[in-house]
Short mmCIF file of C-alpha atoms in Angstrom, two decimals:
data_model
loop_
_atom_site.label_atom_id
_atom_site.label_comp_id
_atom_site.label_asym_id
_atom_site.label_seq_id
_atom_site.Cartn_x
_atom_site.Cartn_y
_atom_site.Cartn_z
CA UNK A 1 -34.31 177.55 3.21
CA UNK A 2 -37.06 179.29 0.79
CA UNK A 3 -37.84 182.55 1.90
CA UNK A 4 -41.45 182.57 1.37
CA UNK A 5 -44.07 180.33 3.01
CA UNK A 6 -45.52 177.98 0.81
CA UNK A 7 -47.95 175.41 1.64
CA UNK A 8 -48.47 172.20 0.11
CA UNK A 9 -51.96 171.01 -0.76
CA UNK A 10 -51.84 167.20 -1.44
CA UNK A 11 -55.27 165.91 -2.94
CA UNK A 12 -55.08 162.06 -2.35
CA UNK A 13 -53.07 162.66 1.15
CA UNK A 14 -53.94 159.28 2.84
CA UNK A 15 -52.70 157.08 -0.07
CA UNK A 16 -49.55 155.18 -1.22
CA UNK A 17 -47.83 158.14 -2.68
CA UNK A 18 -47.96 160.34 0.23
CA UNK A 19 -46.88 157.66 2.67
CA UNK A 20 -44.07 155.97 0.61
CA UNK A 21 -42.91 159.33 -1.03
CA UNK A 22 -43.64 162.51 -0.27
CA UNK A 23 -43.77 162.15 3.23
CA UNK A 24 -40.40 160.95 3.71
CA UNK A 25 -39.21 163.11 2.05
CA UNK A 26 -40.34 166.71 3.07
CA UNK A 27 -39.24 164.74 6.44
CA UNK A 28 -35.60 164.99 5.14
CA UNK A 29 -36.01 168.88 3.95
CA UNK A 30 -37.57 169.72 7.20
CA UNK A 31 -34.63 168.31 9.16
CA UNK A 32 -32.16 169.78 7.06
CA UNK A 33 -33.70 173.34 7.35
CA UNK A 34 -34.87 173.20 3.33
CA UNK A 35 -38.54 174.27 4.49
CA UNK A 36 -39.82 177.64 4.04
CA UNK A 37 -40.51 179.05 7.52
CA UNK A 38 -44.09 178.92 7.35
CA UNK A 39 -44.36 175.83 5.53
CA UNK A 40 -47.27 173.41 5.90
CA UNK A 41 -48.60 170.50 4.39
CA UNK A 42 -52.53 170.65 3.47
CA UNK A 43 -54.00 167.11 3.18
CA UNK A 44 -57.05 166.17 1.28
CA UNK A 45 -59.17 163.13 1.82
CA UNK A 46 -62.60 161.64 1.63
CA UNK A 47 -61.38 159.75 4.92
CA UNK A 48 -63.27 159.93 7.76
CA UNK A 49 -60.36 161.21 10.35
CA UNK A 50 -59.80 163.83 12.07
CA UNK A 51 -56.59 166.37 11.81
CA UNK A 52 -55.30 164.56 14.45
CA UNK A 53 -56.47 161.40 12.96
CA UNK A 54 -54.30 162.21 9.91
CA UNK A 55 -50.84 163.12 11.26
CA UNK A 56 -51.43 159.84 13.40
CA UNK A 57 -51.90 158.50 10.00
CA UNK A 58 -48.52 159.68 8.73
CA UNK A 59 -46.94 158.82 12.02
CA UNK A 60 -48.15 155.52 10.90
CA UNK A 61 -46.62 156.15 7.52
CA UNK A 62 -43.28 156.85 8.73
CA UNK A 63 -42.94 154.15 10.95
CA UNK A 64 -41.81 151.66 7.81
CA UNK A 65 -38.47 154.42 7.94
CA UNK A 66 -36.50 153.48 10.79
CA UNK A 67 -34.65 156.86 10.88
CA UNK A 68 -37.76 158.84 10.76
CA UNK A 69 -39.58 157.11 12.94
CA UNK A 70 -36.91 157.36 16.03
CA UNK A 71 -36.02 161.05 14.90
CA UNK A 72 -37.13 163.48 17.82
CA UNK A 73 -37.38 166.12 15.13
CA UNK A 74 -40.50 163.96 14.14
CA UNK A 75 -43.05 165.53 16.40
CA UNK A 76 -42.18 168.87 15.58
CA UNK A 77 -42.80 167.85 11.45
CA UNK A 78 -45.90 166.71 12.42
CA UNK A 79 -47.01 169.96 13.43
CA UNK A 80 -46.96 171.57 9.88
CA UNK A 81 -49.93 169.03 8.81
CA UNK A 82 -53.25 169.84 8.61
CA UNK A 83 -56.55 168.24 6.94
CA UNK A 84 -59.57 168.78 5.03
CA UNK A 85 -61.93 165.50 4.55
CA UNK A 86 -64.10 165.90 1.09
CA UNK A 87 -65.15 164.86 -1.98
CA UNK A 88 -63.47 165.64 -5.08
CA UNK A 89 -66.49 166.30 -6.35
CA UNK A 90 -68.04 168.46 -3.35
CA UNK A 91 -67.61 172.15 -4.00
CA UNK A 92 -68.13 172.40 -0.02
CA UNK A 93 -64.81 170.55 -0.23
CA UNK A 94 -62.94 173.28 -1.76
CA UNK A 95 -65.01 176.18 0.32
CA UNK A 96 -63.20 174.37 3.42
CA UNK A 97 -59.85 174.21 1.83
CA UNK A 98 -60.26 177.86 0.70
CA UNK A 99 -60.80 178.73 4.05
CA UNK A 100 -58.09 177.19 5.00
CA UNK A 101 -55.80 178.76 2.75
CA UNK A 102 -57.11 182.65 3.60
CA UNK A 103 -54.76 184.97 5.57
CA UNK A 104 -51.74 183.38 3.91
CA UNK A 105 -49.70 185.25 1.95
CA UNK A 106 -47.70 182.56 0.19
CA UNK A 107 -47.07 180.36 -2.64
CA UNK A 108 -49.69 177.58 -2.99
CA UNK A 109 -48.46 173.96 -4.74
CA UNK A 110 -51.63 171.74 -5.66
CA UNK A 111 -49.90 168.38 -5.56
CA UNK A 112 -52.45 165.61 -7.42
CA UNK A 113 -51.56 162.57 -6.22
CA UNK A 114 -54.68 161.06 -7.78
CA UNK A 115 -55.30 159.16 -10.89
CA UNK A 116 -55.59 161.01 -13.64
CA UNK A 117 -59.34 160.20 -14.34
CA UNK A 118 -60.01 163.33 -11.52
CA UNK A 119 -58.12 165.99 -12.99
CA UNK A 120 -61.00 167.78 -14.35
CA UNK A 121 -63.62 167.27 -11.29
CA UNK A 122 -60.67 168.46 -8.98
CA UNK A 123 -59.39 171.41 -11.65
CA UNK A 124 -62.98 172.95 -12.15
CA UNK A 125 -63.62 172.91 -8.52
CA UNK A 126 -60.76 174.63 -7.69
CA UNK A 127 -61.77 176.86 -10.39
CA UNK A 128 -65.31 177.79 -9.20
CA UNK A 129 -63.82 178.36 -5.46
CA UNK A 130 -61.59 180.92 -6.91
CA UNK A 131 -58.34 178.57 -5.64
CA UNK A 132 -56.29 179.18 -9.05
CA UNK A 133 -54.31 182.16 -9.08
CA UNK A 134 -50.61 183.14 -10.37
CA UNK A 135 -48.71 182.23 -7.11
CA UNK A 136 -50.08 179.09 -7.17
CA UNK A 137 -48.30 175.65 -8.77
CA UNK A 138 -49.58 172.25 -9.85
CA UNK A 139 -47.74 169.04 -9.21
CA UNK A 140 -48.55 165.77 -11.47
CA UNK A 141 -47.41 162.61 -11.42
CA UNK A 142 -46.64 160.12 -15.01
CA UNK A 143 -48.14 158.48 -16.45
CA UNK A 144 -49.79 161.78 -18.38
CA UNK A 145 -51.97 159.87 -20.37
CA UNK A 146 -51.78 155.78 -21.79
CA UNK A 147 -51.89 157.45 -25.41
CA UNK A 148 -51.12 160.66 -27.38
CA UNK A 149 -54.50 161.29 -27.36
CA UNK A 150 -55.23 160.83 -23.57
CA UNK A 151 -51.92 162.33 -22.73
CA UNK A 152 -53.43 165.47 -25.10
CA UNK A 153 -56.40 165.72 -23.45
CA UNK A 154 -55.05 165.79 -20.28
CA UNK A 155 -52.37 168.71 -21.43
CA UNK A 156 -55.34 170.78 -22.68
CA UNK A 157 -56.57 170.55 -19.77
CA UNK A 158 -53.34 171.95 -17.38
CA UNK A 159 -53.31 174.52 -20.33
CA UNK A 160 -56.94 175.31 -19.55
CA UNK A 161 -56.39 176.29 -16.03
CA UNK A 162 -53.00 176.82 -15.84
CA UNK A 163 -49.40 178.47 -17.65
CA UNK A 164 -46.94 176.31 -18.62
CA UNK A 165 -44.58 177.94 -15.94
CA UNK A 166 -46.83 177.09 -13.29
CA UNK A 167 -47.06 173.05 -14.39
CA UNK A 168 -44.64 170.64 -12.61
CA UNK A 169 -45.14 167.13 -14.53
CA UNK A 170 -42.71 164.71 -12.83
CA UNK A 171 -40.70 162.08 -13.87
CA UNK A 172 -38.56 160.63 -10.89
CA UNK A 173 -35.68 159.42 -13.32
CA UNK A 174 -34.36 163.63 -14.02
CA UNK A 175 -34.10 163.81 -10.18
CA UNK A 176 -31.73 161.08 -10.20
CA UNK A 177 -28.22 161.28 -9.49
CA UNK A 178 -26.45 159.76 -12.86
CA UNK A 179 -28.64 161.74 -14.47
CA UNK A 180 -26.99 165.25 -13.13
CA UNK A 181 -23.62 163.45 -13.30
CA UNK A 182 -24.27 162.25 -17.31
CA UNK A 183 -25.58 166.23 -18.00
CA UNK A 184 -22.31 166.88 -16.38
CA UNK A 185 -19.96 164.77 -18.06
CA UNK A 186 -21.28 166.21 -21.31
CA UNK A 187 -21.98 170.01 -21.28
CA UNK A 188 -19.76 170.80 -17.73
CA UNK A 189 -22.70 171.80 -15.46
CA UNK A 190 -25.55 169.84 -14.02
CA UNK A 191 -29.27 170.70 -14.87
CA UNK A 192 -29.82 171.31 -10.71
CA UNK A 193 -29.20 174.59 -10.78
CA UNK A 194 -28.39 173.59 -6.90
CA UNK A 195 -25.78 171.40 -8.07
CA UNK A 196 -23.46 173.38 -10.03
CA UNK A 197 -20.04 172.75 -10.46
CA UNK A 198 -17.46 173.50 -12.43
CA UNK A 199 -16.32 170.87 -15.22
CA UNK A 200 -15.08 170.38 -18.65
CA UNK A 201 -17.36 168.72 -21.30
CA UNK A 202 -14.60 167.03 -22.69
CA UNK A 203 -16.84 164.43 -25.13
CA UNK A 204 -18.65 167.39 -26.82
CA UNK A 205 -15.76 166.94 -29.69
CA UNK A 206 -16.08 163.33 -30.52
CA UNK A 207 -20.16 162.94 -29.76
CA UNK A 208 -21.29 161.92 -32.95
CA UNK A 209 -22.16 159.88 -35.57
CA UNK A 210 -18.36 160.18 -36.86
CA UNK A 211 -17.07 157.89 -33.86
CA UNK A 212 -20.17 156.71 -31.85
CA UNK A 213 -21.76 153.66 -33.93
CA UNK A 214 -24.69 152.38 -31.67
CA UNK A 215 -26.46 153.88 -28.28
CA UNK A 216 -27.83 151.42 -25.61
CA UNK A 217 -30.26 152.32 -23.22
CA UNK A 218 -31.44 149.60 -20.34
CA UNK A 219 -33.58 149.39 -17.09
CA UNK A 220 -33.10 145.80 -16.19
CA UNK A 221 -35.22 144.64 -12.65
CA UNK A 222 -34.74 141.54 -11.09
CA UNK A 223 -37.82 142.16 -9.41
CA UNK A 224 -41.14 140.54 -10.78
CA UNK A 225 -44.55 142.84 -10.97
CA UNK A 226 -45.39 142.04 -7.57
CA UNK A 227 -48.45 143.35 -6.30
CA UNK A 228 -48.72 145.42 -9.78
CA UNK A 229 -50.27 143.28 -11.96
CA UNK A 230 -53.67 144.69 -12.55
CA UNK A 231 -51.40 147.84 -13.02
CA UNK A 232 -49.26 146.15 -15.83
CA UNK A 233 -52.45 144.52 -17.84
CA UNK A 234 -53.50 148.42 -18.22
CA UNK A 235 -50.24 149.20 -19.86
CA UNK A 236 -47.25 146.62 -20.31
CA UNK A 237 -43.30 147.43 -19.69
CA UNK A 238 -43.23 150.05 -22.88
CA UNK A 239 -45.95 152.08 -21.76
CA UNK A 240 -44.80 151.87 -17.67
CA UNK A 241 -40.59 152.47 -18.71
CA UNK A 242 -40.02 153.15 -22.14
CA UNK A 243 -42.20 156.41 -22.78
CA UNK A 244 -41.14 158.50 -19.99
CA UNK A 245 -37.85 157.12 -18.59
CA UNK A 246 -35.88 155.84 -21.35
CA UNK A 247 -36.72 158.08 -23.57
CA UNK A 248 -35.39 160.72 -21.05
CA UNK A 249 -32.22 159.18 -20.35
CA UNK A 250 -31.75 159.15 -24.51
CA UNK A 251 -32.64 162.75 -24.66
CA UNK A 252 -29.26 162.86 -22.18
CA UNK A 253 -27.11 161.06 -23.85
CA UNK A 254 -28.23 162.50 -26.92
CA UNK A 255 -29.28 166.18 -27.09
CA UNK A 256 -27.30 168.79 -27.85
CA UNK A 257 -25.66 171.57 -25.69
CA UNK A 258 -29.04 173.69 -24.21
CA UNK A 259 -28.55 177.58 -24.87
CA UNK A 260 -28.75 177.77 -21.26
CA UNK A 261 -28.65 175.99 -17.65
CA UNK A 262 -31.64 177.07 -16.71
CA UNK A 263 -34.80 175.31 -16.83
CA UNK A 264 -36.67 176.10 -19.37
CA UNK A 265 -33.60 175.78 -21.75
CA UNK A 266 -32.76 172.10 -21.07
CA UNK A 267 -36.18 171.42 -21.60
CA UNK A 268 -36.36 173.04 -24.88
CA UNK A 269 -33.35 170.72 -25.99
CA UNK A 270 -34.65 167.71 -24.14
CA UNK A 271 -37.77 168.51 -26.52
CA UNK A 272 -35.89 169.29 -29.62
CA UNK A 273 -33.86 165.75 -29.77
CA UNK A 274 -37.27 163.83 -29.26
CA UNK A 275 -38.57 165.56 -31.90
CA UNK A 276 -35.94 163.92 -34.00
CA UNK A 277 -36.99 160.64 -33.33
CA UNK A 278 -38.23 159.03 -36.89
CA UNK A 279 -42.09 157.77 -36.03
CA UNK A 280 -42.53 154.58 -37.49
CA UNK A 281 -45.51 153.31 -38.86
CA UNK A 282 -47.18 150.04 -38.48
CA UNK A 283 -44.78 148.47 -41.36
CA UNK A 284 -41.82 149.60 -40.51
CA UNK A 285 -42.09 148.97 -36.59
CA UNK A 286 -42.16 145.29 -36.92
CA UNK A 287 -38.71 144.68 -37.37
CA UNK A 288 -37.38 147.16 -35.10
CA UNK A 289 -39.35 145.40 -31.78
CA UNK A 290 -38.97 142.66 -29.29
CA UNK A 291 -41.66 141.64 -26.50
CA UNK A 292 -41.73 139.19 -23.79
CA UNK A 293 -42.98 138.32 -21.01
CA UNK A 294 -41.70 136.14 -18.23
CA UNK A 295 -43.15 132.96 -17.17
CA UNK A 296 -44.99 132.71 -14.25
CA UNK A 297 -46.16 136.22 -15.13
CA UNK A 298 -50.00 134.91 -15.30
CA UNK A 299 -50.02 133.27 -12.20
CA UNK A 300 -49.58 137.28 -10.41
CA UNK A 301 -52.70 138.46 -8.83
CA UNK A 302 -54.64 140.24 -10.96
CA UNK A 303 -53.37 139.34 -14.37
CA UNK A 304 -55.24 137.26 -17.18
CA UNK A 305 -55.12 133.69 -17.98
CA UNK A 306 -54.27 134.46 -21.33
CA UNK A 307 -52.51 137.83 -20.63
CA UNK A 308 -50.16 139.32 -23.67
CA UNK A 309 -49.02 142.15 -21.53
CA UNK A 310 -45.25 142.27 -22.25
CA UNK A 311 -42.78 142.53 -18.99
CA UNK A 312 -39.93 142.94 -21.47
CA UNK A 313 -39.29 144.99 -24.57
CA UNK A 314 -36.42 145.85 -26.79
CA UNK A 315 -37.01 148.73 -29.50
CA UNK A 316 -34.53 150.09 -32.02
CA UNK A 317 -35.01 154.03 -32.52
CA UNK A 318 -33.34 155.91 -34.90
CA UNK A 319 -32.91 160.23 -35.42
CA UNK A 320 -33.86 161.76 -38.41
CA UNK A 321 -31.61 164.76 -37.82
CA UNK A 322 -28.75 165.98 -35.99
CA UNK A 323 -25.37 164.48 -34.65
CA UNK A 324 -26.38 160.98 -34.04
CA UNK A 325 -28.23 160.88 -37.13
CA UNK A 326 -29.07 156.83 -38.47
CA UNK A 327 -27.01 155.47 -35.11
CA UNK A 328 -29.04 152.46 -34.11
CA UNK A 329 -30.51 153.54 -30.57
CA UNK A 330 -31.76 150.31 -28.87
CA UNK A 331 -33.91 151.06 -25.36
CA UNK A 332 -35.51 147.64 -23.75
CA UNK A 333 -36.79 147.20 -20.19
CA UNK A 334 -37.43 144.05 -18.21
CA UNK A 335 -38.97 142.40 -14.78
CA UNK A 336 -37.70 139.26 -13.70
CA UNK A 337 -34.29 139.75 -15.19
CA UNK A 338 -30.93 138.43 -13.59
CA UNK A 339 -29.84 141.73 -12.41
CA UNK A 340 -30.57 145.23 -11.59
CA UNK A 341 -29.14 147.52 -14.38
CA UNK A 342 -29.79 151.18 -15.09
CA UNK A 343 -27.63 152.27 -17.45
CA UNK A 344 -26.34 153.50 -20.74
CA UNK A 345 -23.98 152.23 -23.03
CA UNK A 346 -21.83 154.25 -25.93
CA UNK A 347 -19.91 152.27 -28.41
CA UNK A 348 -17.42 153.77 -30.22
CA UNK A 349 -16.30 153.17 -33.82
CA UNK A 350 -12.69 152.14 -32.53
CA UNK A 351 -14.36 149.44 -30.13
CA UNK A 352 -14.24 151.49 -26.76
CA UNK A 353 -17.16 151.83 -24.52
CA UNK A 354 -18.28 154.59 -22.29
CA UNK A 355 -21.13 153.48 -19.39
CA UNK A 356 -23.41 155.74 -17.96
CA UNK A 357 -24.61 154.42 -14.57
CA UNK A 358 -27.98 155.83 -13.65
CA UNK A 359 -27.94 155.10 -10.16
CA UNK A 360 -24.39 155.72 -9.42
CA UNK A 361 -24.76 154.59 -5.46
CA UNK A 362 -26.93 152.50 -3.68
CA UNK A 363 -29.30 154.25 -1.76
CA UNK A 364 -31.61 152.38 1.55
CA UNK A 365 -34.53 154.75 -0.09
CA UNK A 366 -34.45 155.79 -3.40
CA UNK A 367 -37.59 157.16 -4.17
CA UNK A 368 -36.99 159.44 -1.33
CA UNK A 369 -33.51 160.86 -2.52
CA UNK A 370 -35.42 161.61 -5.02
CA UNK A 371 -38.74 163.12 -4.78
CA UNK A 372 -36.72 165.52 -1.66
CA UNK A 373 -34.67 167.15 -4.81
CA UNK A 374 -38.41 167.06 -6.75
CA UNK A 375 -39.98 168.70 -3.64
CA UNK A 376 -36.68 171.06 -3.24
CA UNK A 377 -37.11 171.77 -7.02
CA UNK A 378 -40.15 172.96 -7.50
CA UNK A 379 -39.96 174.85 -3.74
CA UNK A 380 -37.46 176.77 -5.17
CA UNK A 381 -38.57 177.12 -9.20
CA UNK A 382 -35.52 175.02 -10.92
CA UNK A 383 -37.84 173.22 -13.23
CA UNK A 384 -35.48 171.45 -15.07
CA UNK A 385 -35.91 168.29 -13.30
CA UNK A 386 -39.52 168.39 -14.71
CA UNK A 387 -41.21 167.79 -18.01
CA UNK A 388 -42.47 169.78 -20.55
CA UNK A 389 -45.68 169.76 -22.29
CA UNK A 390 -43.77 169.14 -25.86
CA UNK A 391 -41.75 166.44 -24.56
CA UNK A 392 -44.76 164.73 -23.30
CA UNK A 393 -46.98 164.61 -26.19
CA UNK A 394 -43.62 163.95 -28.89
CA UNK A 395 -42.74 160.78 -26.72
CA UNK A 396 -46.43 159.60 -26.82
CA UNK A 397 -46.40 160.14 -30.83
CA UNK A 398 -43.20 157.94 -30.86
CA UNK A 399 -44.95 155.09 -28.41
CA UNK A 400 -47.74 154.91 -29.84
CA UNK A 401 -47.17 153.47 -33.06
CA UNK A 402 -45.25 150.41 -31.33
CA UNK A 403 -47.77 149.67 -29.03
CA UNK A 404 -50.30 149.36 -31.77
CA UNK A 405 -48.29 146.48 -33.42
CA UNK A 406 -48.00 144.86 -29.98
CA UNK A 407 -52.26 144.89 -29.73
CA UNK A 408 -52.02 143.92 -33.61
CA UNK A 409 -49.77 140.85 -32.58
CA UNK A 410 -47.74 142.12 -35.49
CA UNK A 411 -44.90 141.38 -33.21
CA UNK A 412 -45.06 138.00 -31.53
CA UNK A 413 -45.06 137.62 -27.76
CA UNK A 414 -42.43 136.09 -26.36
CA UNK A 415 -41.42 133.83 -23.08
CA UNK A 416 -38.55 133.67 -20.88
CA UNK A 417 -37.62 132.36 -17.85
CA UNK A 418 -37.16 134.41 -14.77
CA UNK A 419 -33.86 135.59 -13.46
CA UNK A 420 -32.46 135.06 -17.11
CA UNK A 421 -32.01 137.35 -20.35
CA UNK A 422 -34.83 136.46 -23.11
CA UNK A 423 -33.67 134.86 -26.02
CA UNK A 424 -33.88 137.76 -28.74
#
């Protein structure tokens, strides 16, 4: 349990991220005693409900968990909810939640579960009201930014308001479980400083460009867009996977040792391999990418007639520096495909193979599993689940350029058939 109160303001409490994530899963912490006694949950909304109208709301919410839903334990959770309805834009909305907030000594996490497009009206308000202070935390969700430039702004904007030590930018994938267990396997201690254990890194010897000859990096889902594909015209598979989680599960499998298992230092080294990565330009990314998109793709609501938004995409990558040095790196990503797979492969000179599940057990509720050890991280200040600001903008600068030849059409789209492997 965290020994000082904190209490969670959530800015866009009565939408899909609250109910299918966050929720659930301070649910789970409160029932396992992981709450700060004090805690509370803050909601804001331009709803029209009441405070009683919103924890009927996330009654609602939790009814889609079984387990929650019949859990006696329930009612009490409810309790720690409250509500402010308001604008974004209103600074009346902030005088309420400020109100709110008096007479509490305790840390205060600003969770924006918003698009990104209110940062700044929500930012400055809390600004003026005099809401920003140094025991007080942000929470932000990815995609930070569609571009380098975007994803800039937006940084100079945290940086305008806030420290870096004070910004929690999440990415779901470092919260998952291979991902502790591949840190593990490597360097002999988990990045959760919650986690620790005592191993070996056995590999540390051999991982290298001397005996690894090729890394493979893949987040297959049989799955098709769904109800997403207005979402996926606005940015494609690269732009939704490749940016944020595959290139975190390379800096992994590829970094080297951090100085340190705290968090600051495996973000540093997260940082330090992406900034290895050699940034094509719009000649020499051509060769080196793949798109596709499945068929039946433009018949999802929401997408064009004559969409080109790829659902698959295979990129070669290559370092510049370092141990792994000129090894061909391949990361793709895929919807429709004819399995789930989250995983990465290392081939060996001598012909061996070591795989790296990612999701190393099937879990009813994944996205809960994993934004409770996001919540429990940044509760308790192990930010080395999160991202940095430098690993942010240096995966952007390495997108970017591959995106561009997609728009150019310098690399043709492709078709395949759903529930099979395009035809590269």
């Amino acid at each position: 349990m965290q020994k000082e109160p904190i209490s969670l303001v959530v800015f866009g409490a009565t939408g899909d991220l609250m109910a299918r994530k966050i929720l659930p899963s301070l649910f789970y912490l409160f029932r396992e005693k992981k709450l700060s006694k004090g805690f509370r949950v803050v909601g804001i909304s331009r709803r029209d409900i009441s405070e009683e109208g919103f924890r009927e709301k996330m009654r609602e919410a939790a009814g889609k968990f079984d387990e929650i839903a019949k859990d006696k334990k329930f009612v009490g959770f409810l309790k720690l909810f409250y509500f402010v309805k308001g604008y974004f834009g209103d600074k009346y909305t902030y005088e309420d939640l400020k109100k709110v907030l008096e007479g509490h000594d305790h840390k205060i996490f600003f969770y924006l579960a918003v698009a990104p497009k209110f940062y700044k009206t929500v930012l400055e308000n809390m600004k003026k009201a005099g809401l920003i202070h140094k025991n007080m935390f942000l929470l932000v969700e990815k995609p930070i930014g569609l571009d380098l430039k975007s994803a800039r702004e937006i940084e100079n904007l945290l940086a305008k308001y806030f420290n870096e030590w004070q910004i929690y930018r999440i990415d779901h994938y470092l919260a998952k479980s291979g991902m502790d267990a591949l840190f593990n396997f490597r360097f002999g201690s988990p990045t959760s400083i919650a986690l620790r254990s005592r191993t070996s890194g056995l590999l540390e010897k051999i991982w290298s460009r001397e005996y690894i000859s090729k890394i493979e990096l893949r987040l297959w889902e049989k799955k098709d867009v769904g109800t997403r594909g207005e979402f996926y015209e606005g940015v494609g598979a690269l732009r939704d996977v490749g940016q944020n989680h595959l290139l975190t599960m390379l800096a992994y499998v590829a970094m080297e040792k951090p100085k340190a298992f705290h968090g600051e230092a495996v973000r540093k080294a997260r940082a330090a391999l992406l900034q290895r990565l050699k940034i094509y330009n719009l000649r020499q990314a051509a060769p080196f990418a793949y798109r596709a998109q499945y068929s039946g793709y433009r018949d999802a609501p929401g997408v064009k007639r004559n969409s080109k938004a790829e659902t698959f995409f295979r990129v070669t990558a290559f370092l510049n520096a370092g141990q792994f040095r000129g090894v061909p790196i391949t990361i793709e990503a895929g919807k429709a495909m004819p399995e789930n797979k989250k995983e990465i492969v290392v081939k060996f000179r001598d012909g061996k193979n070591i795989i790296f599940q990612i999701e190393t057990r099937a879990v009813k509720y994944q996205y809960v599993e994993e934004y409770k050890k996001i919540l429990a991280g940044a509760f308790s200040g192990d930010d080395s689940i999160f991202l940095g600001r430098d690993e942010v903008l240096v995966s952007w600068k390495f997108v970017d350029p591959i995106v561009l030849v997609f728009k150019k059409n310098l690399v043709p789209l492709k078709f395949y058939e759903q529930n099979a492997y395009p035809k590269i």
